[in-house]
């Protein structure tokens, strides 16, 4: 299922969470977010808990790409520049 707004990624995480392959928690945002008053103070963090060999090839490829060989994916690693960082570059 694909959506123009990137919702297919949401569905992938929800499906894996439901199958108990991925845990979801909230973690404190990194220093660069703490210095920006408009940035979130906490971000979602996904932890892979399953056996990758149990996944089908498509899920294994996607999760391998997202997690990049680790068991934890923080949205901070996917986030673009904060508003303050964009202003500093301009």
Coordinates of N, CA and C in Angstrom, one line a residue:
X1 N 0.8 -1.2 0.0 CA 0.0 0.0 0.0 C 0.9 1.2 0.0
X2 N 0.8 2.1 -1.0 CA 1.6 3.3 -1.1 C 0.8 4.5 -1.0
X3 N 1.3 5.6 -0.4 CA 0.6 6.8 -0.3 C 1.6 7.9 -0.7
X4 N 1.1 9.0 -1.3 CA 1.9 10.1 -1.8 C 2.7 10.7 -0.7
X5 N 2.2 10.7 0.5 CA 2.9 11.4 1.6 C 3.9 10.5 2.3
X6 N 4.3 9.4 1.7 CA 5.3 8.5 2.4 C 4.7 7.6 3.4
X7 N 3.4 7.5 3.4 CA 2.7 6.6 4.4 C 3.0 5.2 4.4
X8 N 3.6 4.7 3.2 CA 4.0 3.3 3.1 C 5.0 2.9 4.2
X9 N 5.8 3.8 4.6 CA 6.8 3.6 5.7 C 6.1 3.4 7.0
X10 N 5.0 4.2 7.2 CA 4.2 4.1 8.5 C 3.6 2.7 8.5
X11 N 3.0 2.3 7.4 CA 2.4 1.0 7.4 C 3.4 -0.2 7.7
X12 N 4.6 0.0 7.1 CA 5.7 -1.0 7.3 C 6.0 -1.1 8.8
X13 N 6.2 0.0 9.5 CA 6.5 0.0 10.9 C 5.3 -0.6 11.7
X14 N 4.1 -0.2 11.4 CA 3.0 -0.7 12.1 C 2.8 -2.2 12.0
X15 N 3.0 -2.7 10.8 CA 2.9 -4.1 10.5 C 3.9 -4.9 11.3
X16 N 5.2 -4.4 11.3 CA 6.3 -5.1 12.0 C 6.0 -5.0 13.5
X17 N 5.5 -3.9 14.0 CA 5.2 -3.7 15.4 C 4.1 -4.7 15.8
X18 N 3.1 -4.8 15.0 CA 2.0 -5.8 15.3 C 2.6 -7.2 15.3
X19 N 3.5 -7.5 14.5 CA 4.1 -8.9 14.5 C 5.2 -9.0 15.5
X20 N 5.4 -8.0 16.3 CA 6.3 -8.0 17.5 C 7.8 -8.1 17.0
X21 N 8.1 -7.6 15.8 CA 9.4 -7.5 15.3 C 10.1 -6.2 15.7
X22 N 9.3 -5.2 15.9 CA 9.8 -3.8 16.2 C 9.1 -3.3 17.4
X23 N 9.8 -2.7 18.4 CA 9.3 -2.0 19.5 C 9.4 -0.5 19.3
X24 N 8.5 0.2 19.8 CA 8.5 1.7 19.6 C 8.5 2.3 21.0
X25 N 9.5 3.3 21.1 CA 9.6 4.1 22.4 C 9.9 5.5 22.0
X26 N 9.9 6.3 23.1 CA 10.2 7.7 22.9 C 11.5 8.0 23.6
X27 N 12.4 8.7 22.9 CA 13.7 9.0 23.4 C 14.0 10.5 23.4
X28 N 14.8 11.0 24.3 CA 15.2 12.4 24.3 C 15.9 12.7 22.9
X29 N 15.5 13.9 22.4 CA 16.1 14.4 21.2 C 17.6 14.8 21.5
X30 N 18.4 14.7 20.4 CA 19.8 15.0 20.6 C 20.1 16.5 20.8
X31 N 21.3 16.8 21.1 CA 21.7 18.2 21.4 C 21.3 19.2 20.4
X32 N 21.4 18.9 19.1 CA 21.0 19.9 18.1 C 19.6 20.3 18.1
X33 N 18.7 19.3 18.6 CA 17.3 19.7 18.8 C 17.1 20.4 20.1
X34 N 17.8 20.1 21.1 CA 17.6 20.8 22.4 C 17.9 22.3 22.3
X35 N 18.8 22.7 21.4 CA 19.2 24.1 21.2 C 18.2 24.9 20.4
X36 N 17.3 24.2 19.7 CA 16.3 24.9 18.9 C 15.0 24.9 19.7
X37 N 14.5 26.1 20.0 CA 13.2 26.1 20.9 C 12.0 25.5 20.2
X38 N 12.0 25.5 18.9 CA 10.8 25.0 18.1 C 10.9 23.5 17.8
X39 N 12.1 22.9 18.0 CA 12.3 21.5 17.7 C 11.7 20.6 18.8
X40 N 11.3 19.4 18.5 CA 10.8 18.5 19.5 C 11.8 18.1 20.5
X41 N 11.4 17.9 21.7 CA 12.3 17.5 22.8 C 12.5 16.0 22.9
X42 N 11.5 15.3 22.3 CA 11.6 13.8 22.2 C 11.2 13.3 20.9
X43 N 11.9 12.2 20.5 CA 11.6 11.6 19.2 C 11.3 10.1 19.3
X44 N 10.6 9.5 18.3 CA 10.4 8.1 18.4 C 11.7 7.4 18.1
X45 N 11.7 6.2 18.7 CA 12.9 5.3 18.5 C 12.3 3.9 18.3
X46 N 12.8 3.2 17.2 CA 12.3 1.9 16.9 C 13.5 0.9 17.2
X47 N 13.1 -0.2 17.9 CA 14.1 -1.2 18.2 C 13.6 -2.5 17.5
X48 N 14.6 -3.1 16.7 CA 14.3 -4.4 16.1 C 14.5 -5.5 17.1
X49 N 13.4 -6.3 17.3 CA 13.4 -7.3 18.3 C 13.4 -8.8 17.8
X50 N 13.1 -8.9 16.5 CA 12.9 -10.2 15.9 C 14.1 -10.8 15.3
X51 N 13.9 -11.9 14.7 CA 14.9 -12.6 13.9 C 14.8 -12.2 12.4
X52 N 15.7 -11.5 11.9 CA 15.7 -11.1 10.5 C 15.4 -12.2 9.5
X53 N 15.9 -13.4 9.8 CA 15.7 -14.5 8.9 C 14.2 -14.9 8.8
X54 N 13.4 -14.5 9.7 CA 12.0 -14.8 9.7 C 11.2 -13.8 8.8
X55 N 11.8 -12.8 8.3 CA 11.2 -11.8 7.5 C 11.2 -12.2 6.0
X56 N 10.3 -11.7 5.2 CA 10.4 -12.0 3.8 C 11.5 -11.1 3.2
X57 N 11.9 -11.4 2.0 CA 13.0 -10.6 1.4 C 12.8 -9.1 1.3
X58 N 11.6 -8.7 1.0 CA 11.3 -7.3 0.9 C 11.4 -6.6 2.2
X59 N 10.8 -7.2 3.3 CA 10.9 -6.6 4.6 C 12.3 -6.6 5.1
X60 N 13.1 -7.7 4.9 CA 14.5 -7.8 5.3 C 15.3 -6.7 4.6
X61 N 15.1 -6.4 3.4 CA 15.8 -5.4 2.6 C 15.5 -4.0 3.2
X62 N 14.2 -3.7 3.4 CA 13.8 -2.4 3.9 C 14.3 -2.2 5.3
X63 N 14.1 -3.1 6.1 CA 14.6 -2.9 7.5 C 16.1 -2.9 7.6
X64 N 16.8 -3.6 6.8 CA 18.2 -3.6 6.7 C 18.7 -2.2 6.3
X65 N 18.0 -1.6 5.3 CA 18.4 -0.3 4.8 C 18.1 0.8 5.9
X66 N 16.9 0.7 6.6 CA 16.6 1.7 7.6 C 17.4 1.6 8.9
X67 N 17.6 0.4 9.3 CA 18.4 0.2 10.6 C 19.9 0.2 10.3
X68 N 20.3 0.0 9.1 CA 21.7 0.1 8.7 C 22.6 -0.8 9.6
X69 N 22.2 -2.0 9.8 CA 23.0 -3.0 10.5 C 22.9 -2.9 12.0
X70 N 22.2 -2.0 12.5 CA 22.0 -1.9 14.0 C 20.6 -2.4 14.4
X71 N 20.4 -2.5 15.6 CA 19.0 -2.9 16.1 C 18.2 -1.7 16.5
X72 N 18.7 -0.5 16.4 CA 17.9 0.7 16.9 C 17.9 1.8 15.8
X73 N 16.7 2.3 15.5 CA 16.6 3.4 14.5 C 15.9 4.5 15.3
X74 N 16.6 5.6 15.3 CA 16.1 6.9 15.9 C 15.7 7.8 14.8
X75 N 14.5 8.4 14.9 CA 14.1 9.4 13.9 C 15.0 10.6 13.8
X76 N 15.8 10.8 14.8 CA 16.8 11.8 14.7 C 17.8 11.6 13.6
X77 N 18.1 10.4 13.3 CA 19.0 10.1 12.2 C 18.4 10.3 10.8
X78 N 17.1 10.4 10.7 CA 16.4 10.6 9.5 C 15.9 12.1 9.3
X79 N 16.0 12.8 10.4 CA 15.5 14.2 10.4 C 16.4 15.1 9.6
X80 N 15.8 16.0 9.0 CA 16.5 17.1 8.2 C 17.0 18.1 9.2
X81 N 17.5 19.2 8.7 CA 18.0 20.3 9.5 C 16.8 21.0 10.3
X82 N 17.1 21.5 11.5 CA 16.2 22.2 12.3 C 16.0 23.6 11.7
X83 N 15.0 24.3 12.1 CA 14.7 25.7 11.6 C 16.0 26.6 11.9
X84 N 16.5 26.4 13.0 CA 17.7 27.2 13.4 C 18.9 26.9 12.4
X85 N 19.1 25.6 12.2 CA 20.2 25.2 11.3 C 19.9 25.7 9.8
X86 N 18.7 25.7 9.4 CA 18.4 26.2 8.0 C 18.7 27.7 8.0
X87 N 18.4 28.5 9.0 CA 18.7 29.9 9.1 C 20.2 30.2 9.1
X88 N 20.9 29.4 9.8 CA 22.4 29.5 9.8 C 23.0 29.3 8.5
X89 N 22.5 28.4 7.7 CA 23.0 28.1 6.3 C 22.7 29.2 5.3
X90 N 21.6 29.9 5.6 CA 21.2 31.0 4.6 C 22.0 32.2 4.6

